[in-house]
Amino acid sequence: MVHARAEVPTDKPERYGKQLASHLGRRCGVADEDGGVRITLPAESGAGSCLLAYRPGVLELRAEAEDAEVLDRVRDVVGRHLERFGQRDSLVVRWQPM
């Protein structure tokens, strides 16, 4: 497995996380788990997911996948949608390897 992480500063981490999970839940699996909400991409895209964790002032994204290509897809899907939803608040997702 390969991993990446992003910490997105925002005063509304839970709101943005719930909005992202709700939107992506139409095509992806969404499940509550200890520490946050996990979004799982459809199996035909490869095994990949992202945990959304809420902390005061930060929405933390922890992506994991079976290989680098799938990880790139997870980072693109999650990051692009979150930045679009957070345009008014100038949210920027900067992924870092774990």
N, CA, C and O atoms as a DFTB+ gen file, in Angstrom:
392 C
 N C O
     1  1       0.842      -1.184       0.000
     2  2       0.000       0.000       0.000
     3  2       0.886       1.246       0.000
     4  3       1.967       1.267       0.590
     5  1       0.398       2.271      -0.673
     6  2       1.061       3.576      -0.682
     7  2       0.115       4.580      -0.038
     8  3      -1.104       4.417      -0.091
     9  1       0.684       5.624       0.573
    10  2      -0.112       6.564       1.357
    11  2       0.274       8.008       1.055
    12  3       1.400       8.295       0.650
    13  1      -0.682       8.907       1.260
    14  2      -0.433      10.349       1.179
    15  2      -1.343      11.027       2.193
    16  3      -2.370      10.482       2.598
    17  1      -0.942      12.228       2.592
    18  2      -1.673      12.951       3.639
    19  2      -1.723      14.425       3.288
    20  3      -0.785      14.960       2.696
    21  1      -2.817      15.084       3.651
    22  2      -2.933      16.529       3.485
    23  2      -3.659      17.095       4.691
    24  3      -4.618      16.504       5.189
    25  1      -3.196      18.231       5.150
    26  2      -3.877      18.965       6.210
    27  2      -4.394      20.257       5.592
    28  3      -3.617      21.100       5.145
    29  1      -5.717      20.401       5.572
    30  2      -6.338      21.554       4.947
    31  2      -6.868      22.473       6.044
    32  3      -7.836      22.131       6.724
    33  1      -6.239      23.640       6.223
    34  2      -6.719      24.573       7.251
    35  2      -8.101      25.120       6.888
    36  3      -8.320      25.595       5.773
    37  1      -9.026      25.046       7.841
    38  2     -10.371      25.591       7.658
    39  2     -11.042      25.699       9.019
    40  3     -10.796      24.892       9.915
    41  1     -11.887      26.700       9.156
    42  2     -12.630      26.817      10.410
    43  2     -13.890      25.951      10.384
    44  3     -14.655      25.940      11.348
    45  1     -14.109      25.221       9.273
    46  2     -15.293      24.354       9.127
    47  2     -14.901      22.950       8.650
    48  3     -15.429      22.485       7.640
    49  1     -14.001      22.272       9.343
    50  2     -13.548      20.967       8.844
    51  2     -14.667      19.937       8.738
    52  3     -14.740      19.195       7.758
    53  1     -15.533      19.889       9.738
    54  2     -16.598      18.881       9.715
    55  2     -17.609      19.166       8.603
    56  3     -18.076      18.244       7.934
    57  1     -17.939      20.416       8.411
    58  2     -18.891      20.787       7.358
    59  2     -18.365      20.369       5.988
    60  3     -19.081      19.750       5.201
    61  1     -17.096      20.715       5.710
    62  2     -16.534      20.349       4.411
    63  2     -16.382      18.840       4.265
    64  3     -16.611      18.301       3.182
    65  1     -16.005      18.162       5.319
    66  2     -15.889      16.709       5.258
    67  2     -17.219      16.040       4.964
    68  3     -17.299      15.132       4.138
    69  1     -18.265      16.495       5.646
    70  2     -19.595      15.918       5.415
    71  2     -20.088      16.210       4.003
    72  3     -20.691      15.348       3.364
    73  1     -19.835      17.424       3.514
    74  2     -20.255      17.777       2.157
    75  2     -19.533      16.905       1.134
    76  3     -20.146      16.408       0.190
    77  1     -18.235      16.722       1.327
    78  2     -17.450      15.898       0.416
    79  2     -17.930      14.446       0.440
    80  3     -18.109      13.835      -0.613
    81  1     -18.139      13.894       1.634
    82  2     -18.603      12.510       1.759
    83  2     -19.985      12.332       1.135
    84  3     -20.241      11.332       0.465
    85  1     -20.861      13.287       1.353
    86  2     -22.203      13.210       0.790
    87  2     -22.158      13.227      -0.744
    88  3     -22.817      12.428      -1.408
    89  1     -21.377      14.143      -1.279
    90  2     -21.279      14.262      -2.736
    91  2     -20.649      13.013      -3.356
    92  3     -21.191      12.452      -4.308
    93  1     -19.509      12.577      -2.820
    94  2     -18.827      11.420      -3.396
    95  2     -19.539      10.114      -3.082
    96  3     -19.311       9.105      -3.750
    97  1     -20.401      10.126      -2.069
    98  2     -21.147       8.930      -1.696
    99  2     -22.090       8.434      -2.774
   100  3     -22.572       7.304      -2.697
   101  1     -22.361       9.250      -3.771
   102  2     -23.211       8.815      -4.889
   103  2     -22.518       7.779      -5.753
   104  3     -23.171       6.948      -6.384
   105  1     -21.174       7.830      -5.779
   106  2     -20.424       6.911      -6.626
   107  2     -19.409       6.079      -5.853
   108  3     -18.886       5.091      -6.369
   109  1     -19.131       6.476      -4.619
   110  2     -18.109       5.824      -3.810
   111  2     -18.739       5.278      -2.533
   112  3     -19.842       5.670      -2.153
   113  1     -18.034       4.380      -1.888
   114  2     -18.461       3.914      -0.579
   115  2     -18.094       4.951       0.475
   116  3     -17.025       5.558       0.411
   117  1     -18.976       5.151       1.438
   118  2     -18.728       6.080       2.537
   119  2     -19.101       5.370       3.833
   120  3     -20.197       4.824       3.957
   121  1     -18.173       5.381       4.805
   122  2     -18.430       4.705       6.080
   123  2     -17.795       5.483       7.220
   124  3     -16.655       5.938       7.122
   125  1     -18.552       5.630       8.307
   126  2     -18.002       6.209       9.530
   127  2     -17.074       5.186      10.167
   128  3     -17.362       3.989      10.159
   129  1     -15.971       5.653      10.715
   130  2     -15.069       4.779      11.461
   131  2     -14.367       5.614      12.524
   132  3     -14.472       6.840      12.542
   133  1     -13.656       4.935      13.400
   134  2     -12.934       5.652      14.443
   135  2     -12.044       6.710      13.810
   136  3     -11.219       6.407      12.948
   137  1     -12.214       7.936      14.237
   138  2     -11.353       9.003      13.755
   139  2     -11.858       9.755      12.549
   140  3     -11.207      10.707      12.120
   141  1     -12.999       9.371      11.975
   142  2     -13.492      10.130      10.829
   143  2     -14.427       9.358       9.930
   144  3     -15.132       8.447      10.363
   145  1     -14.417       9.748       8.658
   146  2     -15.261       9.144       7.630
   147  2     -14.348       8.674       6.512
   148  3     -13.485       9.423       6.056
   149  1     -14.535       7.427       6.063
   150  2     -13.717       6.881       4.976
   151  2     -14.520       6.863       3.678
   152  3     -15.651       6.380       3.627
   153  1     -13.893       7.408       2.629
   154  2     -14.438       7.364       1.277
   155  2     -13.626       6.331       0.511
   156  3     -12.399       6.417       0.456
   157  1     -14.314       5.345      -0.085
   158  2     -13.652       4.282      -0.831
   159  2     -14.066       4.361      -2.290
   160  3     -15.255       4.308      -2.605
   161  1     -13.095       4.489      -3.178
   162  2     -13.388       4.543      -4.606
   163  2     -13.939       3.204      -5.074
   164  3     -13.650       2.167      -4.476
   165  1     -14.736       3.221      -6.148
   166  2     -15.279       1.962      -6.673
   167  2     -14.164       0.979      -7.013
   168  3     -13.088       1.378      -7.460
   169  1     -14.427      -0.302      -6.798
   170  2     -13.420      -1.354      -6.979
   171  2     -12.815      -1.356      -8.378
   172  3     -11.633      -1.665      -8.534
   173  1     -13.597      -1.019      -9.395
   174  2     -13.055      -1.043     -10.761
   175  2     -11.983       0.025     -10.963
   176  3     -11.232      -0.030     -11.938
   177  1     -11.904       0.994     -10.052
   178  2     -10.862       2.024     -10.119
   179  2      -9.577       1.555      -9.445
   180  3      -8.555       2.238      -9.516
   181  1      -9.621       0.401      -8.796
   182  2      -8.486      -0.081      -8.013
   183  2      -8.776       0.143      -6.542
   184  3      -9.675       0.909      -6.195
   185  1      -8.028      -0.515      -5.679
   186  2      -8.268      -0.416      -4.237
   187  2      -7.664       0.873      -3.696
   188  3      -6.446       0.992      -3.563
   189  1      -8.532       1.840      -3.383
   190  2      -8.064       3.110      -2.851
   191  2      -9.134       3.779      -2.017
   192  3     -10.326       3.649      -2.293
   193  1      -8.692       4.513      -0.971
   194  2      -9.642       5.191      -0.101
   195  2      -8.989       6.410       0.533
   196  3      -7.780       6.617       0.431
   197  1      -9.824       7.212       1.192
   198  2      -9.322       8.392       1.895
   199  2     -10.118       8.559       3.182
   200  3     -11.349       8.576       3.163
   201  1      -9.405       8.681       4.302
   202  2     -10.032       8.950       5.588
   203  2     -10.062      10.454       5.798
   204  3      -9.032      11.119       5.690
   205  1     -11.244      10.996       6.100
   206  2     -11.412      12.411       6.423
   207  2     -11.479      12.504       7.936
   208  3     -12.402      11.973       8.553
   209  1     -10.511      13.173       8.535
   210  2     -10.459      13.309       9.986
   211  2     -10.597      14.786      10.351
   212  3      -9.975      15.649       9.732
   213  1     -11.416      15.065      11.360
   214  2     -11.691      16.440      11.765
   215  2     -10.914      16.793      13.026
   216  3     -10.961      16.080      14.028
   217  1     -10.204      17.903      12.952
   218  2      -9.531      18.460      14.124
   219  2      -9.865      19.945      14.153
   220  3     -10.215      20.510      13.117
   221  1      -9.767      20.580      15.288
   222  2     -10.046      22.019      15.336
   223  2      -9.166      22.779      14.335
   224  3      -7.939      22.759      14.425
   225  1      -9.812      23.439      13.396
   226  2      -9.105      24.252      12.416
   227  2      -8.460      23.509      11.266
   228  3      -7.773      24.119      10.446
   229  1      -8.672      22.177      11.187
   230  2      -8.011      21.382      10.134
   231  2      -8.896      20.216       9.699
   232  3      -9.467      19.505      10.527
   233  1      -8.995      20.037       8.389
   234  2      -9.566      18.818       7.829
   235  2      -8.373      18.008       7.332
   236  3      -7.681      18.417       6.399
   237  1      -8.139      16.866       7.956
   238  2      -7.009      16.013       7.580
   239  2      -7.490      14.936       6.614
   240  3      -8.508      14.285       6.850
   241  1      -6.754      14.759       5.533
   242  2      -7.061      13.754       4.517
   243  2      -5.940      12.730       4.528
   244  3      -4.772      13.088       4.382
   245  1      -6.286      11.450       4.701
   246  2      -5.295      10.368       4.682
   247  2      -5.686       9.379       3.592
   248  3      -6.603       8.577       3.766
   249  1      -4.984       9.444       2.475
   250  2      -5.289       8.587       1.328
   251  2      -4.388       7.364       1.335
   252  3      -3.229       7.426       1.744
   253  1      -4.942       6.256       0.875
   254  2      -4.151       5.031       0.710
   255  2      -4.670       4.273      -0.499
   256  3      -5.849       4.350      -0.845
   257  1      -3.758       3.532      -1.139
   258  2      -4.127       2.788      -2.342
   259  2      -3.163       1.630      -2.540
   260  3      -2.112       1.541      -1.905
   261  1      -3.563       0.748      -3.449
   262  2      -2.743      -0.438      -3.712
   263  2      -1.475      -0.103      -4.491
   264  3      -0.485      -0.830      -4.398
   265  1      -1.492       0.989      -5.259
   266  2      -0.300       1.390      -6.006
   267  2      -0.344       2.898      -6.266
   268  3      -1.339       3.562      -5.976
   269  1       0.744       3.419      -6.814
   270  2       0.876       4.867      -7.019
   271  2      -0.161       5.414      -7.993
   272  3      -0.638       6.534      -7.812
   273  1      -0.515       4.660      -9.006
   274  2      -1.500       5.128      -9.990
   275  2      -2.871       5.322      -9.338
   276  3      -3.535       6.331      -9.576
   277  1      -3.286       4.381      -8.536
   278  2      -4.581       4.496      -7.853
   279  2      -4.519       5.611      -6.805
   280  3      -5.490       6.347      -6.624
   281  1      -3.385       5.736      -6.117
   282  2      -3.242       6.817      -5.143
   283  2      -3.388       8.175      -5.818
   284  3      -4.021       9.077      -5.269
   285  1      -2.810       8.325      -6.999
   286  2      -2.969       9.579      -7.743
   287  2      -4.436       9.859      -8.040
   288  3      -4.876      11.007      -7.977
   289  1      -5.187       8.825      -8.360
   290  2      -6.617       8.987      -8.648
   291  2      -7.374       9.401      -7.385
   292  3      -8.218      10.296      -7.440
   293  1      -7.084       8.765      -6.254
   294  2      -7.734       9.122      -4.990
   295  2      -7.428      10.578      -4.654
   296  3      -8.332      11.344      -4.320
   297  1      -6.160      10.958      -4.740
   298  2      -5.769      12.336      -4.417
   299  2      -6.454      13.328      -5.350
   300  3      -6.902      14.387      -4.909
   301  1      -6.539      12.995      -6.628
   302  2      -7.182      13.893      -7.588
   303  2      -8.662      14.059      -7.283
   304  3      -9.153      15.184      -7.196
   305  1      -9.378      12.954      -7.119
   306  2     -10.824      13.010      -6.892
   307  2     -11.145      13.770      -5.600
   308  3     -11.958      14.694      -5.608
   309  1     -10.512      13.385      -4.507
   310  2     -10.797      13.999      -3.210
   311  2     -10.346      15.464      -3.202
   312  3     -11.105      16.346      -2.800
   313  1      -9.132      15.716      -3.638
   314  2      -8.593      17.070      -3.611
   315  2      -9.350      18.039      -4.504
   316  3      -9.656      19.159      -4.092
   317  1      -9.648      17.620      -5.704
   318  2     -10.350      18.481      -6.667
   319  2     -11.734      18.862      -6.163
   320  3     -12.128      20.026      -6.237
   321  1     -12.469      17.889      -5.653
   322  2     -13.812      18.181      -5.157
   323  2     -13.775      19.083      -3.922
   324  3     -14.565      20.020      -3.811
   325  1     -12.862      18.800      -3.003
   326  2     -12.778      19.623      -1.802
   327  2     -12.411      21.069      -2.151
   328  3     -12.995      22.000      -1.598
   329  1     -11.473      21.262      -3.039
   330  2     -11.103      22.623      -3.439
   331  2     -12.269      23.338      -4.114
   332  3     -12.460      24.539      -3.917
   333  1     -13.041      22.615      -4.899
   334  2     -14.205      23.234      -5.550
   335  2     -15.240      23.649      -4.508
   336  3     -15.774      24.756      -4.574
   337  1     -15.527      22.769      -3.544
   338  2     -16.496      23.104      -2.498
   339  2     -16.001      24.257      -1.631
   340  3     -16.799      25.070      -1.165
   341  1     -14.704      24.330      -1.416
   342  2     -14.139      25.345      -0.529
   343  2     -13.588      26.560      -1.242
   344  3     -12.755      27.282      -0.693
   345  1     -14.042      26.791      -2.453
   346  2     -13.549      27.908      -3.242
   347  2     -13.718      29.249      -2.519
   348  3     -12.805      30.075      -2.529
   349  1     -14.855      29.464      -1.906
   350  2     -15.103      30.735      -1.198
   351  2     -14.131      30.951      -0.048
   352  3     -13.753      32.084       0.252
   353  1     -13.730      29.864       0.591
   354  2     -12.801      29.954       1.716
   355  2     -11.350      29.710       1.287
   356  3     -10.463      29.572       2.130
   357  1     -11.118      29.660      -0.018
   358  2      -9.769      29.467      -0.588
   359  2      -9.076      28.213      -0.063
   360  3      -7.887      28.248       0.254
   361  1      -9.817      27.101       0.030
   362  2      -9.197      25.848       0.479
   363  2      -8.226      25.342      -0.578
   364  3      -8.518      25.362      -1.774
   365  1      -7.072      24.890      -0.115
   366  2      -6.050      24.325      -0.994
   367  2      -5.596      23.003      -0.383
   368  3      -5.283      22.930       0.805
   369  1      -5.564      21.966      -1.207
   370  2      -5.123      20.646      -0.758
   371  2      -3.700      20.432      -1.276
   372  3      -3.459      20.444      -2.483
   373  1      -2.772      20.237      -0.353
   374  2      -1.373      19.955      -0.688
   375  2      -1.013      18.592      -0.103
   376  3      -0.836      18.445       1.107
   377  1      -0.912      17.617      -0.971
   378  2      -0.624      16.250      -0.538
   379  2       0.850      16.067      -0.238
   380  3       1.710      16.631      -0.915
   381  1       1.133      15.278       0.777
   382  2       2.484      14.904       1.169
   383  2       2.537      13.377       1.278
   384  3       1.578      12.762       1.744
   385  1       3.640      12.760       0.855
   386  2       3.749      11.303       1.053
   387  2       3.847      10.981       2.543
   388  3       4.323      11.795       3.335
   389  1       3.394       9.796       2.908
   390  2       3.472       9.351       4.303
   391  2       4.519       8.256       4.425
   392  3       4.746       7.739       5.519
